[in-house]
Amino acid sequence: MSMTPAHASVSVGPDGLTDEERLYQETIRQLQKTYAKKIKPLEQSYCFEGFHSAPLTPQDIGSKPMVLLVGQYSTGKTTFVEYLLGESYPGAHVGIEPTTDRFVAIMSGPEPKVIPGHAAAVSGDLPFSGLTKFGTKFLSRFQVAQLNNPLLSNLTLIDTPGILSGSKQINRGYDFISVINWFAERSDLILLLFDGYKLDISDEFKGAIHSLRGHEDKVRIVLNKCDQISQQQLMRIYGALMWSLGKVITTPEVNRVYLGSFWPKYKTPVGTIYEENRDLITSEQRDLLRDLRSIPKNAALRRVNEIVKRARQARVHAHIIGHLRSELPSMFGKNKKAKAMLEDLPSEFKKIQVRYNLPPGDFPNPEAFKGDLEAFKIADFNKLNQKLISVADDALSTDFPKLMQKFPSIGRPSAEIGTDEFEDREHTPYTNEYSSNRASEKPDERFGEKQPSEDSGVLYTPIAGPSAQMPPPRPPQSAPIPPPRPPPYSAMSAASSSTSRNPFGEDTENNTGLLRYRTVFEGVSDSKRKVLPADSAYGVFSESGLPTDVLREVWGISDWDNRGELDQVQFEVAMRLCERLKNNEPLDSAKHHVFAELGLLNRFHN
């Protein structure tokens, strides 16, 4: 029986797309065409690239929505990515020291792979060609990590180097702030991560935050690791964070700060866990994940919004350059006049606003514009071309509004991450149904197979995660296609609409995913660590009456991470295998049926 909610099914046409997906693709193509024909020529004619960013490519406009993570080192950026994915990505490294020393774009791919920055920047299939302007030193610190994870079919995640503080601030060899701004322009959501032990905002972090000006609607502030702080301390830390942000983010609005503790389900939370914060953290994480889940269905609308904003900037830029060029004398004294206008740019901006009836809010910062303009000779620019301006005005007044009218009033069902039912499920370190602690002692060898010890370096990594297999073939076109489903360890997995803490829903006869052996597990497992040690497992499994060589294979299948102990889901797998083997079912068949019942086929090889 399928565990996909009935309402999530959508019909598809002969091309394998839903009506909403087809409309989305057609709208993106029209957006690419309108930009290329009506906005890009205006940008190129007045060297818009020298003051803002390079012209957009079709890959830039049609790329998947991006989520940019920014924060100081060891605030949990990489761990947050693993929390969302339900697994680690290629090249990821987590530690209390500055570990992520490069920009990493985590994208969808058929198999785990790392693409170096130089190759990624010249690839016609990836939207990173604009990064070449930052030079070789930056491209050596950039890479694309690909893996086959359903979440990445809807999103691209950008993990950034930890921002340094104090004496740790060093010259990175490239313009870090400009790179942050480049990604911010193309991102759909920007997460600024803090934790209670790193509230100071260094000069480099301050510069990064200032580079986000103009993108305030995308920014979400996250105070991570709140489960390690008592309620009284949390209140004080929250106030201190708001005070620090108030000195850096100069807006009249109060910034929304999300509280949370984003631990992957396969990792054990570090430090003391304060139960008193449980309800607050649960509610805050739901709000943040709701924002993340809504990104794919709003991606095309945001693309239109970003290009409209860019078109308005290009239009004002053209008027500025055209005005300055027209003010130069025809024969002598050009340099003197150019210098005088540079020294009094605010006055020139006011003249342009009045002459062309342009809103002041569309004009750039005079000081920043002056710094960019000093690299050019005003006399070399083109005079104002009214035809190009009229074409851009036509795009703003006609083409883009028509595009907006084509969008459906509801989101694309097949592009959403999970379902809204997720809001009824608790995803905090306190309700970690899949929590898996590593063994502190050497595992038992009674089943005849030596397992690696704690210090052998074996991490809790599935033997075959979703990145290790190709996506399943598309069902026949007449069959409904469920939305992409993240792996069971992902924070974005869809859940039952019930309020049960059981990840597979309420206790109903039709729910094959029900943890039938939960009570048994609670009676024999370590009550604190929520795992079943090998010693206890030997006694429980021996009661099945199965031969030792069969139990050895059951253990090998269930303990897929070679830790020498089982969490609740692994124990459920083992007990169901024993149940089927006692009924003389072949092992391969039993394994397939058990993994299918528990929704684990997408994560493990058969």
XYZ file of C-alpha atoms in Angstrom:
606
model
C 0.000 0.000 0.000
C 1.337 3.439 -0.917
C 2.026 5.772 1.960
C 1.700 8.869 -0.241
C -1.263 11.012 0.784
C -4.114 10.662 -1.611
C -4.361 14.381 -2.247
C -0.732 14.519 -3.392
C -1.401 12.574 -6.628
C -1.468 14.635 -9.803
C -2.373 13.776 -13.384
C 0.164 14.020 -16.165
C -0.074 14.552 -19.900
C 1.575 12.717 -22.809
C 4.814 14.595 -22.158
C 4.946 13.327 -18.568
C 4.326 16.777 -17.070
C 1.455 18.144 -15.044
C -0.430 21.204 -16.323
C 1.269 23.338 -13.681
C 4.750 22.058 -14.558
C 4.134 22.620 -18.250
C 2.957 26.168 -17.597
C 5.967 26.772 -15.371
C 8.404 25.684 -18.097
C 6.634 27.705 -20.776
C 6.700 30.802 -18.564
C 10.414 30.410 -17.864
C 11.116 30.102 -21.589
C 9.123 33.268 -22.255
C 10.968 35.036 -19.462
C 14.317 34.035 -20.982
C 13.190 35.285 -24.407
C 11.891 38.633 -23.103
C 15.065 39.310 -21.131
C 17.350 38.395 -24.043
C 15.478 40.583 -26.572
C 14.416 43.594 -24.522
C 16.564 43.971 -21.391
C 19.960 42.494 -22.217
C 20.665 44.900 -25.150
C 20.078 47.856 -22.814
C 22.495 46.410 -20.262
C 25.187 45.794 -22.865
C 24.852 49.221 -24.467
C 25.580 51.039 -21.179
C 28.061 48.611 -19.566
C 25.632 47.572 -16.836
C 27.999 44.676 -16.061
C 30.705 47.060 -14.892
C 28.427 48.510 -12.204
C 26.253 45.547 -11.207
C 26.629 42.010 -12.563
C 27.097 40.210 -15.861
C 24.082 39.661 -18.144
C 21.965 36.697 -17.123
C 22.256 33.474 -19.080
C 19.341 31.132 -19.844
C 20.792 28.843 -17.175
C 20.631 31.661 -14.608
C 16.954 32.323 -15.301
C 15.893 28.685 -15.575
C 17.995 27.333 -12.709
C 16.455 25.694 -9.678
C 15.803 27.958 -6.702
C 18.797 28.460 -4.417
C 19.090 28.648 -0.643
C 22.225 30.462 0.574
C 23.613 29.748 4.057
C 25.844 32.392 5.628
C 27.330 32.501 9.118
C 30.447 32.371 11.227
C 32.388 29.148 11.509
C 30.911 26.276 13.511
C 27.396 27.723 13.686
C 25.904 24.637 12.036
C 25.637 25.546 8.330
C 26.852 22.208 6.973
C 24.955 20.308 9.664
C 21.793 22.204 8.671
C 22.280 21.030 5.074
C 22.620 17.442 6.295
C 19.502 17.935 8.439
C 17.506 18.861 5.337
C 18.959 16.173 3.074
C 18.933 13.334 5.573
C 22.492 12.451 4.574
C 25.914 13.977 4.110
C 26.927 15.410 0.755
C 30.209 14.604 -1.044
C 33.100 16.559 0.410
C 31.235 17.692 3.548
C 33.186 18.012 6.769
C 31.848 19.086 10.147
C 33.839 20.157 13.206
C 34.136 22.793 15.902
C 36.997 24.452 14.001
C 36.560 26.278 10.648
C 36.026 23.230 8.405
C 34.115 24.289 5.284
C 36.862 26.278 3.561
C 35.108 26.705 0.239
C 31.817 27.585 -1.397
C 29.891 24.405 -2.182
C 26.794 24.219 -4.398
C 24.872 21.064 -3.476
C 22.855 20.011 -6.524
C 20.969 17.038 -7.890
C 22.880 14.438 -9.882
C 22.618 10.738 -10.787
C 25.435 9.750 -8.437
C 27.673 11.277 -5.741
C 30.229 13.451 -7.492
C 32.330 16.558 -6.873
C 32.838 18.973 -9.778
C 35.794 21.370 -9.289
C 35.086 25.078 -9.573
C 36.930 25.670 -12.851
C 34.969 22.917 -14.581
C 31.669 24.046 -13.053
C 32.187 27.639 -14.224
C 32.587 26.626 -17.873
C 29.860 23.986 -17.902
C 26.941 24.987 -20.110
C 24.571 22.961 -17.915
C 25.330 24.780 -14.660
C 24.369 28.375 -13.750
C 27.824 29.390 -12.516
C 29.507 30.919 -15.566
C 29.315 34.363 -13.931
C 31.739 33.241 -11.225
C 34.672 33.380 -13.634
C 35.020 37.128 -12.964
C 36.257 36.361 -9.431
C 39.382 34.699 -10.766
C 41.351 31.526 -10.334
C 41.866 31.805 -6.586
C 38.133 31.825 -5.975
C 37.363 29.020 -8.447
C 39.923 26.921 -6.608
C 37.750 27.441 -3.514
C 34.470 26.587 -5.207
C 32.976 23.214 -6.068
C 29.689 21.563 -6.964
C 28.650 18.494 -4.952
C 26.073 16.324 -6.694
C 23.991 13.524 -5.247
C 20.708 11.846 -6.054
C 18.510 13.229 -3.287
C 14.813 14.029 -3.973
C 15.051 17.335 -2.106
C 17.636 18.543 -4.616
C 15.240 18.010 -7.512
C 13.584 21.205 -6.236
C 16.423 23.161 -4.615
C 20.097 23.992 -4.846
C 21.785 24.574 -1.483
C 24.837 26.858 -1.219
C 27.118 26.107 1.726
C 29.646 28.868 2.401
C 32.957 29.084 4.291
C 32.630 29.998 7.937
C 33.109 33.732 8.387
C 36.113 34.416 10.580
C 36.339 36.736 13.569
C 39.037 38.655 15.417
C 42.592 37.671 14.652
C 41.370 34.799 12.479
C 40.375 37.234 9.729
C 42.810 36.787 6.884
C 43.041 37.706 3.224
C 41.220 34.931 1.385
C 42.796 35.786 -1.978
C 39.464 36.774 -3.545
C 36.675 39.259 -2.860
C 34.624 37.267 -0.360
C 31.960 39.970 0.076
C 31.394 40.282 -3.677
C 31.001 36.526 -4.008
C 28.388 36.539 -1.235
C 26.561 39.325 -3.087
C 26.677 37.358 -6.363
C 25.024 34.344 -4.764
C 22.555 36.552 -2.848
C 21.304 38.086 -6.100
C 20.502 34.620 -7.451
C 19.189 33.037 -4.254
C 15.541 32.654 -3.336
C 16.226 32.416 0.401
C 19.210 33.552 2.485
C 19.740 32.053 5.939
C 21.998 33.922 8.397
C 22.998 31.409 11.056
C 24.088 32.270 14.591
C 24.465 30.213 17.722
C 24.337 31.236 21.362
C 28.107 31.035 21.727
C 28.954 33.207 18.675
C 26.893 36.383 18.831
C 29.732 38.745 17.959
C 29.606 40.152 14.431
C 33.098 40.470 12.978
C 34.124 43.028 10.354
C 33.965 40.375 7.643
C 30.513 39.213 8.800
C 29.337 42.827 8.936
C 30.518 43.338 5.362
C 28.695 40.176 4.273
C 25.456 41.378 5.891
C 25.804 44.808 4.273
C 26.219 43.096 0.885
C 22.707 41.689 1.308
C 21.121 45.142 1.112
C 18.357 45.097 -1.467
C 17.614 41.453 -0.685
C 16.058 41.936 2.752
C 12.894 40.097 1.691
C 14.936 36.930 1.190
C 16.825 37.010 4.494
C 15.881 34.766 7.417
C 17.898 34.859 10.653
C 18.362 31.569 12.488
C 19.600 31.164 16.071
C 20.844 27.583 16.059
C 21.683 25.108 18.862
C 18.946 26.501 21.150
C 18.464 23.085 22.740
C 21.826 23.535 24.484
C 20.740 26.742 26.246
C 18.479 27.022 29.270
C 15.300 29.046 28.953
C 16.663 31.936 31.019
C 19.914 32.025 29.049
C 18.008 31.781 25.776
C 15.987 34.892 26.653
C 19.158 36.864 27.314
C 20.945 35.538 24.225
C 17.961 36.412 22.037
C 18.020 39.972 23.348
C 21.790 40.242 22.814
C 21.441 38.985 19.232
C 18.723 41.524 18.448
C 20.929 44.278 19.890
C 23.898 43.180 17.758
C 21.791 42.952 14.602
C 20.274 46.374 15.261
C 23.703 47.964 14.860
C 24.335 46.219 11.523
C 20.938 45.969 9.835
C 19.626 49.511 9.699
C 15.928 48.964 9.016
C 12.940 50.246 10.985
C 11.406 46.752 11.060
C 12.249 44.203 13.724
C 14.083 41.245 12.205
C 12.386 37.873 12.575
C 14.691 35.395 14.283
C 13.922 31.674 14.076
C 15.022 29.532 17.016
C 15.991 25.939 16.429
C 18.391 23.070 16.752
C 18.975 21.382 13.447
C 20.572 17.998 14.064
C 20.457 15.314 11.350
C 18.439 12.324 12.485
C 21.419 10.011 12.128
C 23.621 12.070 14.479
C 23.521 12.316 18.242
C 22.931 15.859 19.597
C 26.009 17.152 21.405
C 25.873 18.658 24.873
C 23.124 19.028 27.441
C 19.585 19.055 26.042
C 17.123 21.338 27.841
C 13.612 19.894 27.693
C 12.097 23.212 28.752
C 12.746 24.652 25.283
C 11.086 21.792 23.443
C 7.733 23.350 22.498
C 9.277 26.670 21.492
C 11.909 25.055 19.258
C 9.324 22.789 17.639
C 7.089 25.727 16.705
C 9.982 27.836 15.419
C 11.376 25.024 13.263
C 7.949 24.424 11.749
C 7.780 28.067 10.688
C 11.212 27.976 9.067
C 10.590 24.687 7.280
C 7.287 26.051 6.008
C 9.250 28.861 4.342
C 11.630 26.351 2.800
C 8.813 24.131 1.586
C 7.115 27.023 -0.238
C 10.222 27.972 -2.247
C 9.782 25.701 -5.318
C 6.187 26.708 -6.053
C 7.149 30.408 -5.848
C 10.420 30.054 -7.774
C 9.151 31.281 -11.156
C 7.338 34.218 -9.568
C 10.536 35.211 -7.823
C 12.455 34.912 -11.103
C 10.036 37.393 -12.680
C 10.343 39.648 -9.641
C 14.153 39.592 -9.765
C 14.304 40.317 -13.492
C 11.768 43.139 -13.181
C 13.949 44.622 -10.449
C 17.027 44.178 -12.624
C 15.255 45.756 -15.617
C 14.341 48.816 -13.545
C 17.947 49.108 -12.380
C 19.226 48.794 -15.966
C 16.740 51.431 -17.133
C 17.841 53.931 -14.462
C 21.493 53.058 -15.143
C 21.022 53.869 -18.834
C 19.463 57.237 -17.994
C 22.350 58.074 -15.634
C 25.054 57.172 -18.145
C 23.184 58.876 -20.988
C 22.732 62.066 -18.941
C 26.374 62.241 -17.869
C 27.487 61.650 -21.446
C 25.183 64.368 -22.804
C 26.461 66.912 -20.232
C 30.019 66.730 -21.565
C 31.113 69.563 -23.867
C 31.497 68.656 -27.515
C 35.071 69.834 -27.894
C 37.244 70.914 -24.961
C 37.065 70.500 -21.170
C 35.535 67.018 -21.123
C 37.740 65.727 -18.311
C 37.144 68.816 -16.179
C 33.362 68.531 -16.582
C 33.432 64.784 -15.896
C 35.387 65.353 -12.688
C 32.959 68.064 -11.559
C 29.967 65.752 -12.114
C 31.661 62.932 -10.209
C 32.193 65.210 -7.232
C 28.517 66.167 -7.173
C 26.734 62.959 -8.202
C 23.767 63.402 -5.772
C 22.864 66.658 -7.558
C 23.160 64.981 -10.949
C 20.892 62.175 -9.729
C 18.256 64.713 -8.721
C 18.380 66.322 -12.167
C 17.863 62.912 -13.793
C 14.951 62.110 -11.461
C 13.167 65.326 -12.416
C 13.952 65.170 -16.132
C 12.836 61.585 -16.690
C 10.333 61.238 -13.832
C 12.250 58.375 -12.206
C 11.631 57.241 -8.605
C 14.536 57.987 -6.213
C 14.353 54.463 -4.812
C 15.592 52.999 -8.102
C 18.861 54.952 -7.998
C 22.128 53.370 -6.785
C 24.185 54.575 -3.857
C 26.078 57.682 -5.117
C 29.366 56.796 -3.402
C 29.359 53.213 -4.672
C 28.397 54.354 -8.173
C 31.165 56.954 -8.127
C 33.727 54.308 -7.226
C 32.644 52.122 -10.152
C 32.429 55.055 -12.569
C 36.010 56.132 -11.887
C 37.196 53.051 -13.777
C 35.633 54.356 -17.006
C 35.855 57.433 -19.228
C 32.425 59.039 -19.475
C 33.210 60.221 -22.995
C 33.479 56.594 -24.146
C 29.883 55.749 -23.184
C 26.980 55.817 -25.642
C 24.484 58.615 -25.631
C 20.983 57.818 -24.461
C 19.218 55.583 -27.000
C 15.500 56.224 -26.653
C 14.643 53.164 -28.740
C 16.331 50.812 -26.260
C 14.569 52.595 -23.396
C 11.193 52.198 -25.135
C 11.767 48.487 -25.690
C 12.628 47.995 -21.998
C 9.569 50.052 -21.000
C 7.434 47.772 -23.173
C 8.784 44.734 -21.341
C 8.022 46.331 -17.966
C 4.539 47.503 -18.893
C 3.362 44.651 -21.132
C 5.475 41.483 -21.261
C 6.133 40.940 -17.577
C 2.508 41.644 -16.514
C 1.341 39.086 -19.097
C 3.753 36.568 -17.640
C 2.369 37.159 -14.180
C -1.165 36.484 -15.393
C -0.157 33.045 -16.657
C 0.831 31.745 -13.245
C -1.700 29.517 -11.482
C -3.204 30.772 -8.275
C -1.985 27.643 -6.454
C 1.425 26.041 -6.272
C 2.649 23.176 -8.398
C 1.850 19.977 -6.478
C 4.771 18.016 -7.907
C 7.284 20.735 -7.070
C 6.575 21.183 -3.388
C 8.917 19.786 -0.774
C 6.994 17.360 1.370
C 3.427 18.364 2.229
C 1.769 20.724 4.630
C 1.073 17.718 6.798
C 4.655 18.017 7.943
C 3.546 20.788 10.276
C 1.947 18.185 12.520
C 5.183 16.296 12.973
C 7.819 17.195 15.500
C 11.370 17.424 14.157
C 13.532 18.317 17.107
C 16.281 16.542 18.972
C 13.668 15.630 21.613
C 11.435 13.675 19.211
C 14.049 12.017 17.055
C 12.399 8.744 16.110
C 15.403 7.840 13.990
C 18.014 9.001 16.501
C 21.115 6.870 16.224
C 23.894 7.086 18.755
C 27.253 5.591 18.040
C 28.587 2.900 20.269
C 31.029 3.837 22.999
C 32.188 0.283 23.432
C 33.410 -2.352 20.986
C 30.434 -4.171 19.430
C 29.607 -7.749 20.277
C 30.975 -10.465 18.026
C 28.532 -13.241 19.011
C 26.957 -13.367 15.560
C 30.311 -14.341 14.121
C 31.231 -11.061 12.433
C 33.633 -8.466 13.750
C 32.279 -4.933 13.676
C 34.457 -1.818 13.640
C 34.891 -0.003 16.923
C 34.202 3.625 17.784
C 37.733 4.716 17.018
C 37.850 2.995 13.631
C 36.438 6.103 11.958
C 33.198 4.503 10.762
C 30.455 7.096 10.749
C 26.730 6.578 10.631
C 26.548 6.551 6.838
C 24.024 4.286 5.066
C 25.571 1.593 2.917
C 23.452 2.809 0.000
C 21.716 6.116 0.414
C 19.500 7.811 -2.128
C 22.586 9.102 -3.843
C 23.714 5.560 -4.632
C 20.884 4.655 -6.972
C 19.177 6.106 -10.011
C 15.659 7.498 -9.641
C 12.961 4.864 -10.151
C 11.452 4.742 -13.657
C 8.455 6.988 -14.242
C 5.150 5.114 -13.899
C 2.873 4.761 -16.925
C 1.544 8.122 -18.030
C -1.986 7.264 -16.999
C -0.900 6.654 -13.418
C -0.717 9.508 -10.894
C 2.799 10.618 -10.040
C 3.455 11.413 -6.380
C 5.575 14.425 -5.476
C 9.293 13.869 -4.815
C 9.755 12.225 -1.410
C 12.940 12.917 0.555
C 14.614 9.998 2.330
C 13.208 8.975 5.722
C 16.049 10.725 7.556
C 15.368 14.076 5.852
C 13.766 16.901 7.800
C 11.540 17.575 4.802
C 9.968 14.097 4.637
C 6.202 14.175 4.414
C 4.375 12.613 7.339
C 0.920 11.538 8.317
C -1.607 14.232 9.075
C -1.992 12.905 12.581
C -0.293 14.364 15.610
C 1.262 11.029 16.491
C 4.956 11.064 17.363
C 5.259 7.833 15.373
C 6.899 8.849 12.081
C 4.684 6.422 10.143
C 1.347 7.690 11.432
C -1.405 6.447 13.728
C -1.931 2.806 14.686
C -4.251 1.686 11.914
C -4.534 -1.744 10.349
C -3.903 -0.359 6.881
C -0.636 1.348 7.780
C 2.118 -1.122 6.936
C 4.669 1.409 8.143
C 3.471 1.090 11.752
C 6.319 0.298 14.154
C 4.757 -2.880 15.474
C 7.732 -3.711 17.702
C 8.015 -0.304 19.319
C 6.878 -1.572 22.713
C 9.367 -4.441 22.593
C 12.151 -2.021 21.657
C 11.313 0.311 24.534
C 11.476 -2.613 26.949
C 14.905 -3.916 25.898
C 16.747 -0.812 24.670
C 18.902 1.659 26.578
C 16.329 4.156 27.903
C 18.716 7.099 27.653
C 20.461 6.450 24.360
C 17.440 4.846 22.647
C 19.511 2.079 21.076
C 19.680 -1.679 21.517
C 23.221 -2.877 22.337
C 24.554 -6.076 20.764
C 24.445 -7.987 24.094
C 20.730 -7.383 24.512
C 20.033 -7.979 20.833
C 21.580 -11.446 21.021
C 19.074 -12.529 23.645
C 16.062 -10.975 21.860
C 16.866 -12.454 18.450
C 17.733 -15.892 19.858
C 14.138 -16.201 21.088
C 13.056 -16.390 17.431
C 14.512 -19.896 17.216
C 16.290 -19.165 13.958
C 19.750 -20.679 13.347
C 22.794 -18.620 14.247
C 23.941 -18.291 10.631
C 20.526 -16.855 9.679
C 20.598 -14.426 12.630
C 24.061 -13.330 11.534
C 22.628 -12.291 8.147
C 19.669 -10.557 9.814
C 22.073 -8.586 11.970
C 24.212 -7.621 8.975
C 21.160 -6.282 7.121
C 19.732 -4.407 10.097
C 23.006 -2.923 11.383
C 23.666 -1.254 8.011
C 26.003 1.307 9.525
C 28.181 -1.260 11.338
C 27.810 0.344 14.783
C 27.146 -2.828 16.728
C 23.788 -1.517 18.005
C 20.342 -0.842 16.571
C 18.103 2.185 16.708
C 14.307 1.851 16.665
C 13.915 1.585 12.894
C 16.785 -0.884 12.550
C 15.280 -3.007 15.311
C 11.937 -2.970 13.474
C 13.697 -4.182 10.323
C 15.395 -7.002 12.209
C 12.210 -8.209 13.947
C 10.191 -8.164 10.723
C 12.927 -10.095 8.944
C 12.856 -12.738 11.695
C 9.077 -12.911 11.449
C 9.150 -13.559 7.693
C 12.096 -15.972 7.864
C 10.249 -18.059 10.452
C 7.525 -18.455 7.832
C 10.125 -19.856 5.404
C 10.235 -16.769 3.180
C 13.543 -16.407 1.276
C 15.872 -13.787 2.754
C 16.018 -11.573 -0.376
C 12.240 -11.524 -0.633
C 11.858 -10.808 3.082
C 14.334 -7.947 2.895
C 12.535 -6.388 -0.070
C 9.115 -6.599 1.564
C 10.311 -5.225 4.927
C 12.087 -2.243 3.362
C 9.045 -1.548 1.174
C 6.676 -1.658 4.152
C 8.819 0.805 6.110
C 9.344 3.201 3.219
C 13.082 2.532 3.011
C 13.379 1.366 -0.603
C 14.430 4.848 -1.705
C 17.362 4.732 0.704
C 18.812 1.234 0.440
C 19.744 -1.171 -2.311
C 17.760 -4.357 -2.526
